[in-house]
Amino acid sequence: MKAIHLRSAVLTAAALSLAGCGSGSDSVLPATAGTSPVLHRLSGPNALPEACRALAAESNPQLVVHEDDPQQISAVYLQDGIIAVVGAASRDDGQSWARSPIVDATACAGGPAEREVAVNPLLGSGAAQRVYFGQSFGGTAAHVADQAQGPWRPAVAVPSPRSENLNLLGSSTDPDRVVALWTHFETLPGGLPRATELRAAVSTDNGLSYSPPVVAATTVPGRLIVNGRLARVAPDQLLAVYDTARLIDLPLILVASQALEFQLQAIRSPDGLNWTAPVALGASRFLPLFDPEGRQTPGVTCDALGNCEVAGSYKFDLAVGPRGEAAVVWADLREGDEGVLRMITSADGGESWTPPFDALTRSAPLFQPAVAIDAEGRLGLFWYDWTGDQPGDEPLSTDAWFASSTDGGQRWAIRHLAGPYDLRASYDPRATYDFLAIGVYQDLVARPDGFGAAF
């Protein structure tokens, strides 16, 4: 099979090995023998109304592996752009999947009219194999299920209007305790944000209700908190990483799609309600990527200069390991369109961090990375890139990759996962996307004997 259409397949690579292939970089290990990735179809037939799935376009997958049963994996993904949401669950380590719509997630699937779309999907898990899905639509809604294939309970709004990026994380020991973390926006007339806070709340009844919100983090005047991610680094220790942008740069994101520098911060909490002062982690990147041949593709936004934003990386990814390890990754671009994955790591649950460093460099732009840490402390990375594209030919050849490191991210063994795909052909002008046809989010998780990726 030469290509798998991106808009019609979300796959899990269920057995990724450490074997790699050399690329001439000192940070890349030489090729070794190893097990080839095993691909299984995650998306597929589901009970959504026909109007919600007519385009067969799935994107933005998120995964969790359940601590109390590592053979069970839960997932969510967005359907037909961003107009519906599907939950899926596997009890056999990703080989087969049962699926169920999250029926009140969007208006298309039977939800209230204000939930016209679903963006910024975030998936969490807890004790008793429960799963928690936080969605954004101009507000946020919290969804809970005892298993991801459903049924899902009716959504509960967190106690905060004007919210985005809702993280939900269950306790590893108390099946009724859930921590919520989100970005709260104060707006000017007309809806433009003027200030933001990172807020948190706790549920003690498995997500039926939440405590009054507390302020987990604020920022200096003139900066906005944008994205936040929540993880558990120990049974009694939570880690949140968030990024901030300058308020005056917001029009450059909304109108001109310019590359911008964000600042990363980390905070910690024993209970979700009391948070430490932030630790500065360094600069990350809001990185739009334009069609390298200047082509205009239906469904792709182009600016006045003819730059058509066909791909990009707008968010960092956070992973934690079983012994308090943590890692954050994001994509950047050097002169000559050299792609780079930047990373910071912590060995003590987020109390202290390395300076940002170049984990991987490639000869062409790379984007949408995801990171995971396995039981042995190995780092895993997923990303897409254009290293296989031939300038001047018809397709924009895009490949999916995996790499692993046993030395904290200094050297990597790289393995090709899938592709090439024609990224231009994955766009459908009838669909509404969360920025990009393949979605802003991809995901990577650690498994008992390797890693699993959804893409």
Coordinates of C-alpha atoms in Angstrom, one line a residue:
M1 CA 0.0 0.0 0.0
K2 CA 1.7 3.2 -1.1
A3 CA -0.5 5.7 0.7
I4 CA -3.2 5.7 3.4
H5 CA -5.5 8.7 3.0
L6 CA -5.1 10.9 6.1
R7 CA -8.7 11.9 6.2
S8 CA -10.0 8.4 6.2
A9 CA -7.7 6.6 8.6
V10 CA -6.6 7.0 12.2
L11 CA -4.1 4.2 12.9
T12 CA -2.3 2.9 16.0
A13 CA 1.2 1.6 15.7
A14 CA 1.1 -0.9 18.4
A15 CA 4.6 -2.4 18.5
L16 CA 7.3 0.1 17.9
S17 CA 10.9 -1.1 18.3
L18 CA 14.1 0.7 19.1
A19 CA 15.6 -0.1 15.7
G20 CA 16.5 3.0 13.6
C21 CA 18.0 4.1 10.4
G22 CA 21.0 6.4 10.1
S23 CA 20.7 9.8 8.6
G24 CA 24.2 11.3 8.9
S25 CA 23.4 13.1 12.2
D26 CA 25.5 12.5 15.3
S27 CA 22.2 12.4 17.3
V28 CA 20.9 9.4 15.2
L29 CA 21.9 5.9 16.0
P30 CA 22.9 3.5 13.2
A31 CA 20.4 1.0 11.9
T32 CA 19.8 -2.1 13.9
A33 CA 17.6 -5.1 13.5
G34 CA 14.2 -4.9 15.2
T35 CA 10.5 -5.5 15.1
S36 CA 8.6 -3.6 12.4
P37 CA 5.7 -1.4 13.5
V38 CA 2.3 -3.2 13.6
L39 CA -0.5 -1.0 12.3
H40 CA -4.2 -1.4 13.3
R41 CA -7.2 0.6 12.2
L42 CA -8.5 2.7 15.1
S43 CA -11.3 4.6 13.4
G44 CA -14.1 3.0 11.5
P45 CA -17.9 2.5 11.4
N46 CA -19.8 4.1 14.3
A47 CA -23.3 5.1 15.2
L48 CA -23.1 8.8 14.5
P49 CA -25.8 10.3 12.3
E50 CA -25.0 10.2 8.6
A51 CA -24.6 14.0 8.5
C52 CA -21.8 13.8 11.1
R53 CA -19.7 11.2 9.3
A54 CA -20.5 11.6 5.6
L55 CA -17.0 12.8 4.7
A56 CA -15.2 9.8 6.4
A57 CA -12.7 12.4 7.8
E58 CA -11.2 11.5 11.2
S59 CA -8.5 13.6 12.9
N60 CA -7.1 14.8 16.3
P61 CA -6.7 11.4 18.0
Q62 CA -5.9 11.2 21.7
L63 CA -4.9 8.0 23.6
V64 CA -4.5 6.8 27.2
V65 CA -3.2 3.4 28.4
H66 CA -5.0 2.4 31.7
E67 CA -2.6 1.9 34.6
D68 CA -4.6 -0.9 36.2
D69 CA -4.8 -2.8 32.9
P70 CA -2.1 -1.9 30.3
Q71 CA -3.8 -4.1 27.7
Q72 CA -6.7 -1.7 27.7
I73 CA -6.3 1.5 25.6
S74 CA -8.9 4.3 25.3
A75 CA -9.1 6.9 22.5
V76 CA -11.1 9.8 21.2
Y77 CA -11.0 11.4 17.8
L78 CA -12.8 14.1 15.9
Q79 CA -15.1 13.2 13.0
D80 CA -15.6 15.0 9.7
G81 CA -13.3 17.8 10.6
I82 CA -14.5 19.0 14.0
I83 CA -18.3 18.5 13.9
A84 CA -18.5 15.3 16.0
V85 CA -16.5 13.2 18.5
V86 CA -16.1 9.4 18.7
G87 CA -14.8 7.4 21.7
A88 CA -13.0 4.1 21.2
A89 CA -11.6 1.3 23.4
S90 CA -9.4 -1.7 22.9
R91 CA -9.0 -4.5 25.3
D92 CA -6.4 -6.3 23.3
D93 CA -3.5 -3.8 23.1
G94 CA -4.9 -1.9 20.1
Q95 CA -5.6 -4.8 17.8
S96 CA -9.3 -4.3 17.7
W97 CA -11.5 -1.4 18.7
A98 CA -15.1 -0.8 19.8
R99 CA -16.5 2.7 19.1
S100 CA -19.3 4.9 20.3
P101 CA -20.2 8.5 19.6
I102 CA -20.0 11.1 22.4
V103 CA -23.6 12.0 21.4
D104 CA -23.9 15.4 23.2
A105 CA -20.4 16.6 22.4
T106 CA -21.7 18.6 19.4
A107 CA -25.0 19.8 18.0
C108 CA -24.5 17.5 14.9
A109 CA -24.7 14.4 17.2
G110 CA -27.5 15.7 19.4
G111 CA -25.9 18.1 21.7
P112 CA -26.9 21.7 22.4
A113 CA -26.7 24.3 19.6
E114 CA -23.8 26.2 21.2
R115 CA -21.6 23.2 20.7
E116 CA -21.4 23.6 17.0
V117 CA -17.9 22.2 16.8
A118 CA -15.4 20.4 19.1
V119 CA -11.7 21.6 19.3
N120 CA -8.7 21.0 21.5
P121 CA -9.6 17.4 22.5
L122 CA -7.9 16.2 25.7
L123 CA -8.3 12.7 27.1
G124 CA -7.5 11.6 30.7
S125 CA -8.0 8.4 32.7
G126 CA -8.4 7.3 36.3
A127 CA -8.9 4.4 38.6
A128 CA -11.4 1.7 37.6
Q129 CA -10.5 2.3 34.0
R130 CA -12.7 5.4 33.7
V131 CA -12.0 7.9 31.0
Y132 CA -12.5 11.7 31.0
F133 CA -12.8 13.8 27.8
G134 CA -12.5 17.6 27.9
Q135 CA -13.6 19.5 24.8
S136 CA -13.7 23.2 23.8
F137 CA -16.2 25.0 21.7
G138 CA -15.9 28.6 22.9
G139 CA -16.6 27.1 26.3
T140 CA -15.7 23.7 27.7
A141 CA -17.6 20.5 28.6
A142 CA -16.5 17.5 30.6
H143 CA -17.5 14.0 29.5
V144 CA -17.1 10.8 31.6
A145 CA -17.4 7.2 30.7
D146 CA -16.7 3.9 32.5
Q147 CA -15.1 2.8 29.2
A148 CA -14.3 4.8 26.1
Q149 CA -16.6 2.8 23.8
G150 CA -19.5 4.2 25.8
P151 CA -22.0 4.9 26.9
W152 CA -20.8 8.4 27.8
R153 CA -22.6 10.4 30.5
P154 CA -24.2 13.8 29.6
A155 CA -21.6 16.5 29.6
V156 CA -21.0 18.7 32.7
A157 CA -19.8 22.3 32.3
V158 CA -16.8 23.2 34.5
P159 CA -17.6 26.1 36.8
S160 CA -16.2 28.8 34.5
P161 CA -17.4 30.6 31.4
R162 CA -15.0 31.7 28.6
S163 CA -12.8 28.7 29.0
E164 CA -10.6 26.6 26.7
N165 CA -8.3 23.6 26.8
L166 CA -10.0 21.5 29.4
N167 CA -7.8 18.8 31.0
L168 CA -9.4 16.1 33.1
L169 CA -7.4 13.6 35.1
G170 CA -8.7 11.0 37.5
S171 CA -7.0 9.8 40.7
S172 CA -5.0 6.6 40.4
T173 CA -6.4 5.5 43.8
D174 CA -9.9 7.2 44.3
P175 CA -12.3 6.4 41.4
D176 CA -14.5 9.3 42.3
R177 CA -11.9 12.1 42.3
V178 CA -11.2 14.1 39.2
V179 CA -9.0 17.2 38.7
A180 CA -9.9 19.7 36.0
L181 CA -7.5 22.3 34.7
W182 CA -8.3 24.9 31.9
T183 CA -7.5 28.3 30.5
H184 CA -9.9 31.1 31.6
F185 CA -10.2 34.2 29.4
E186 CA -11.3 37.7 30.3
T187 CA -12.4 39.4 27.2
L188 CA -12.8 42.9 25.7
P189 CA -16.0 44.1 24.0
G190 CA -16.1 42.1 20.7
G191 CA -14.7 39.0 22.3
L192 CA -10.9 39.6 22.1
P193 CA -9.1 38.3 25.2
R194 CA -7.4 40.8 27.5
A195 CA -6.2 38.5 30.2
T196 CA -6.1 34.9 31.1
E197 CA -5.7 32.6 34.1
L198 CA -5.0 28.9 34.5
R199 CA -7.8 27.6 36.7
A200 CA -8.4 24.3 38.5
A201 CA -11.3 22.5 40.2
V202 CA -11.8 19.1 41.8
S203 CA -14.7 16.7 41.6
T204 CA -15.3 14.1 44.4
D205 CA -18.3 12.5 42.7
N206 CA -16.7 11.2 39.5
G207 CA -17.3 14.4 37.5
L208 CA -21.0 15.0 38.3
S209 CA -20.0 18.3 40.0
Y210 CA -16.9 20.4 40.6
S211 CA -15.6 22.6 43.4
P212 CA -15.5 26.4 42.9
P213 CA -12.4 27.1 40.7
V214 CA -9.1 28.2 42.1
V215 CA -6.4 30.2 40.2
A216 CA -3.5 27.8 39.5
A217 CA -1.4 30.4 37.6
T218 CA -1.6 33.9 36.3
T219 CA 0.7 35.9 34.0
V220 CA 2.1 39.4 33.9
P221 CA 0.0 42.1 32.2
G222 CA 0.4 42.0 28.4
R223 CA 0.7 38.2 28.2
L224 CA -1.9 35.5 27.8
I225 CA -1.9 31.9 29.0
V226 CA -2.8 29.8 25.9
N227 CA -2.3 26.0 26.2
G228 CA -2.1 23.9 29.4
R229 CA -1.4 20.2 29.9
L230 CA -1.9 18.2 33.1
A231 CA -0.2 15.0 34.2
R232 CA 0.4 12.9 37.3
V233 CA 4.1 12.4 38.2
A234 CA 3.4 10.6 41.5
P235 CA 0.2 9.3 43.3
D236 CA 0.1 12.6 45.3
Q237 CA 1.8 15.0 42.8
L238 CA 0.4 16.7 39.8
L239 CA 2.4 18.5 37.1
A240 CA 1.0 21.2 34.8
V241 CA 2.9 22.8 31.9
Y242 CA 1.5 25.8 30.1
D243 CA 2.6 28.4 27.6
T244 CA 2.1 32.1 27.4
A245 CA 2.1 34.5 24.4
R246 CA 2.3 38.3 24.1
L247 CA -1.2 39.9 23.8
I248 CA 0.1 42.2 21.0
D249 CA 1.0 39.1 19.0
L250 CA -2.5 37.7 19.0
P251 CA -3.5 39.4 15.7
L252 CA -0.4 37.8 14.1
I253 CA -1.8 34.4 15.0
L254 CA -5.4 35.1 14.0
V255 CA -4.8 37.1 10.8
A256 CA -1.2 36.6 9.4
S257 CA -0.3 33.1 10.6
Q258 CA 3.2 34.1 11.7
A259 CA 5.7 32.1 13.6
L260 CA 5.9 33.3 17.2
E261 CA 7.8 32.6 20.4
F262 CA 5.8 31.4 23.4
Q263 CA 7.2 31.0 26.9
L264 CA 6.8 27.7 28.8
Q265 CA 6.1 27.5 32.6
A266 CA 5.6 24.5 35.0
I267 CA 3.6 24.3 38.2
R268 CA 3.0 21.4 40.7
S269 CA 0.2 20.5 43.1
P270 CA -0.5 17.7 45.7
D271 CA -4.3 17.9 45.3
G272 CA -5.3 20.1 42.3
L273 CA -6.3 23.0 44.5
N274 CA -2.9 24.3 45.9
W275 CA -0.3 25.1 43.3
T276 CA 3.4 26.1 43.4
A277 CA 4.8 29.2 41.9
P278 CA 5.7 28.7 38.3
V279 CA 9.1 27.6 37.1
A280 CA 10.2 29.1 33.7
L281 CA 11.2 26.4 31.2
G282 CA 12.2 28.4 28.2
A283 CA 10.8 29.4 24.8
S284 CA 8.6 27.2 22.6
R285 CA 7.3 28.0 19.1
F286 CA 3.9 28.6 17.4
L287 CA 5.0 27.4 14.0
P288 CA 2.8 27.6 10.9
L289 CA 4.2 25.9 7.8
F290 CA 3.4 27.0 4.3
D291 CA 3.1 25.0 1.1
P292 CA 6.8 24.7 0.0
E293 CA 5.7 25.1 -3.7
G294 CA 3.2 27.9 -3.1
R295 CA 0.3 25.9 -4.3
Q296 CA -3.3 26.8 -3.4
T297 CA -5.3 23.8 -2.2
P298 CA -9.1 24.0 -1.7
G299 CA -9.7 24.2 2.0
V300 CA -6.3 25.8 2.8
T301 CA -6.1 29.4 3.9
C302 CA -3.6 31.6 2.0
D303 CA -2.5 35.1 3.0
A304 CA -2.1 38.2 0.8
L305 CA 1.4 37.2 -0.1
G306 CA 0.3 33.8 -1.4
N307 CA 1.6 31.8 1.6
C308 CA -0.8 28.8 2.0
E309 CA -0.7 27.4 5.5
V310 CA -0.8 23.7 4.8
A311 CA 0.7 22.3 8.0
G312 CA 2.1 23.5 11.3
S313 CA 2.8 22.9 15.0
Y314 CA 1.0 25.2 17.4
K315 CA 1.2 23.2 20.7
F316 CA 3.8 21.5 22.8
D317 CA 3.3 17.9 24.2
L318 CA 3.9 16.7 27.7
A319 CA 4.8 13.2 28.9
V320 CA 5.6 11.7 32.3
G321 CA 7.2 8.4 33.3
P322 CA 6.7 6.0 36.2
R323 CA 9.6 7.4 38.3
G324 CA 8.7 11.1 38.1
E325 CA 10.5 11.7 34.7
A326 CA 8.9 14.4 32.5
A327 CA 9.5 15.6 29.0
V328 CA 8.1 18.5 26.9
V329 CA 8.6 18.6 23.1
W330 CA 7.8 21.1 20.3
A331 CA 8.8 21.8 16.7
D332 CA 10.9 24.6 15.4
L333 CA 12.5 25.6 12.1
R334 CA 16.0 26.7 11.3
E335 CA 17.4 28.5 8.3
G336 CA 17.1 26.6 5.0
D337 CA 13.9 24.9 6.2
E338 CA 15.8 22.5 8.5
G339 CA 13.3 21.0 10.9
V340 CA 14.1 20.5 14.6
L341 CA 12.4 19.0 17.6
R342 CA 13.2 20.9 20.8
M343 CA 12.9 19.3 24.2
I344 CA 13.2 19.8 27.9
T345 CA 13.3 17.1 30.5
S346 CA 13.0 16.7 34.2
A347 CA 14.1 13.8 36.5
D348 CA 12.3 14.9 39.7
G349 CA 8.7 15.4 38.8
G350 CA 9.0 18.8 37.4
E351 CA 10.9 20.5 40.2
S352 CA 13.9 21.2 38.0
W353 CA 14.4 21.0 34.3
T354 CA 17.2 20.8 31.7
P355 CA 17.7 23.8 29.4
P356 CA 15.9 23.4 26.1
F357 CA 18.0 21.4 23.6
D358 CA 17.8 20.1 20.0
A359 CA 16.6 16.5 20.3
L360 CA 16.3 15.8 16.5
T361 CA 17.1 17.7 13.3
R362 CA 15.8 16.8 9.9
S363 CA 16.5 18.1 6.4
A364 CA 12.9 19.4 6.0
P365 CA 10.2 20.9 8.2
L366 CA 8.7 18.5 10.8
F367 CA 5.5 19.1 12.7
Q368 CA 3.0 17.9 15.3
P369 CA 5.3 16.0 17.6
A370 CA 4.2 13.8 20.5
V371 CA 6.3 12.4 23.3
A372 CA 6.0 9.5 25.7
I373 CA 8.2 7.8 28.4
D374 CA 8.0 4.1 29.0
A375 CA 8.5 2.0 32.1
E376 CA 12.3 1.8 31.6
G377 CA 12.6 5.5 31.2
R378 CA 13.1 5.4 27.4
L379 CA 11.9 8.5 25.5
G380 CA 9.7 8.1 22.4
L381 CA 8.8 10.7 19.8
F382 CA 6.3 10.8 17.0
W383 CA 6.2 13.4 14.2
Y384 CA 5.4 14.1 10.6
D385 CA 7.9 15.6 8.1
W386 CA 8.5 16.4 4.4
T387 CA 12.0 14.8 4.1
G388 CA 10.6 12.5 1.4
D389 CA 9.0 15.2 -0.7
Q390 CA 10.4 15.9 -4.2
P391 CA 10.2 19.6 -5.1
G392 CA 8.2 20.1 -8.3
D393 CA 6.2 16.9 -8.3
E394 CA 2.4 16.8 -7.7
P395 CA 2.0 15.4 -4.2
L396 CA 3.2 17.0 -1.0
S397 CA 4.7 13.8 0.3
T398 CA 4.4 13.5 4.1
D399 CA 5.6 10.7 6.3
A400 CA 5.0 9.6 9.8
W401 CA 8.0 8.7 12.0
F402 CA 8.9 7.3 15.4
A403 CA 12.2 7.6 17.4
S404 CA 13.4 6.4 20.7
S405 CA 16.2 7.3 23.1
T406 CA 17.8 5.5 26.0
D407 CA 20.1 8.4 27.1
G408 CA 17.6 11.3 27.9
G409 CA 17.2 12.5 24.3
Q410 CA 20.8 12.9 23.2
R411 CA 20.8 10.1 20.6
W412 CA 17.8 8.6 18.8
A413 CA 17.0 5.4 16.9
I414 CA 14.5 6.4 14.1
R415 CA 11.9 4.2 12.4
H416 CA 9.6 5.0 9.5
L417 CA 6.0 4.4 10.5
A418 CA 3.9 5.1 7.4
G419 CA 3.6 7.1 4.2
P420 CA 4.2 8.9 2.0
Y421 CA 0.8 10.5 2.2
D422 CA -0.1 13.4 -0.1
L423 CA -0.9 16.1 2.4
R424 CA -2.6 18.3 -0.2
A425 CA -5.0 15.5 -1.1
S426 CA -6.0 15.1 2.6
Y427 CA -7.9 18.4 2.6
D428 CA -11.6 18.5 1.9
P429 CA -13.1 22.0 1.4
R430 CA -16.4 20.8 2.7
A431 CA -14.9 20.0 6.2
T432 CA -14.3 22.5 9.0
Y433 CA -10.9 21.8 10.5
D434 CA -9.2 22.7 13.7
F435 CA -6.5 24.6 11.8
L436 CA -5.3 21.6 9.7
A437 CA -6.7 18.6 7.8
I438 CA -4.8 16.1 9.9
G439 CA -5.6 18.0 13.1
V440 CA -3.5 19.9 15.6
Y441 CA -3.1 16.9 17.9
Q442 CA -1.5 13.5 17.4
D443 CA -0.7 11.2 20.3
L444 CA 2.0 8.8 21.6
V445 CA 1.7 6.6 24.7
A446 CA 4.0 4.1 26.4
R447 CA 3.0 0.4 26.6
P448 CA 4.4 -2.5 28.6
D449 CA 6.7 -3.6 25.7
G450 CA 7.0 -0.5 23.6
F451 CA 5.0 2.5 22.4
G452 CA 1.7 3.2 20.7
A453 CA 1.0 6.1 18.3
A454 CA -2.3 7.4 16.9
F455 CA -2.1 9.3 13.7

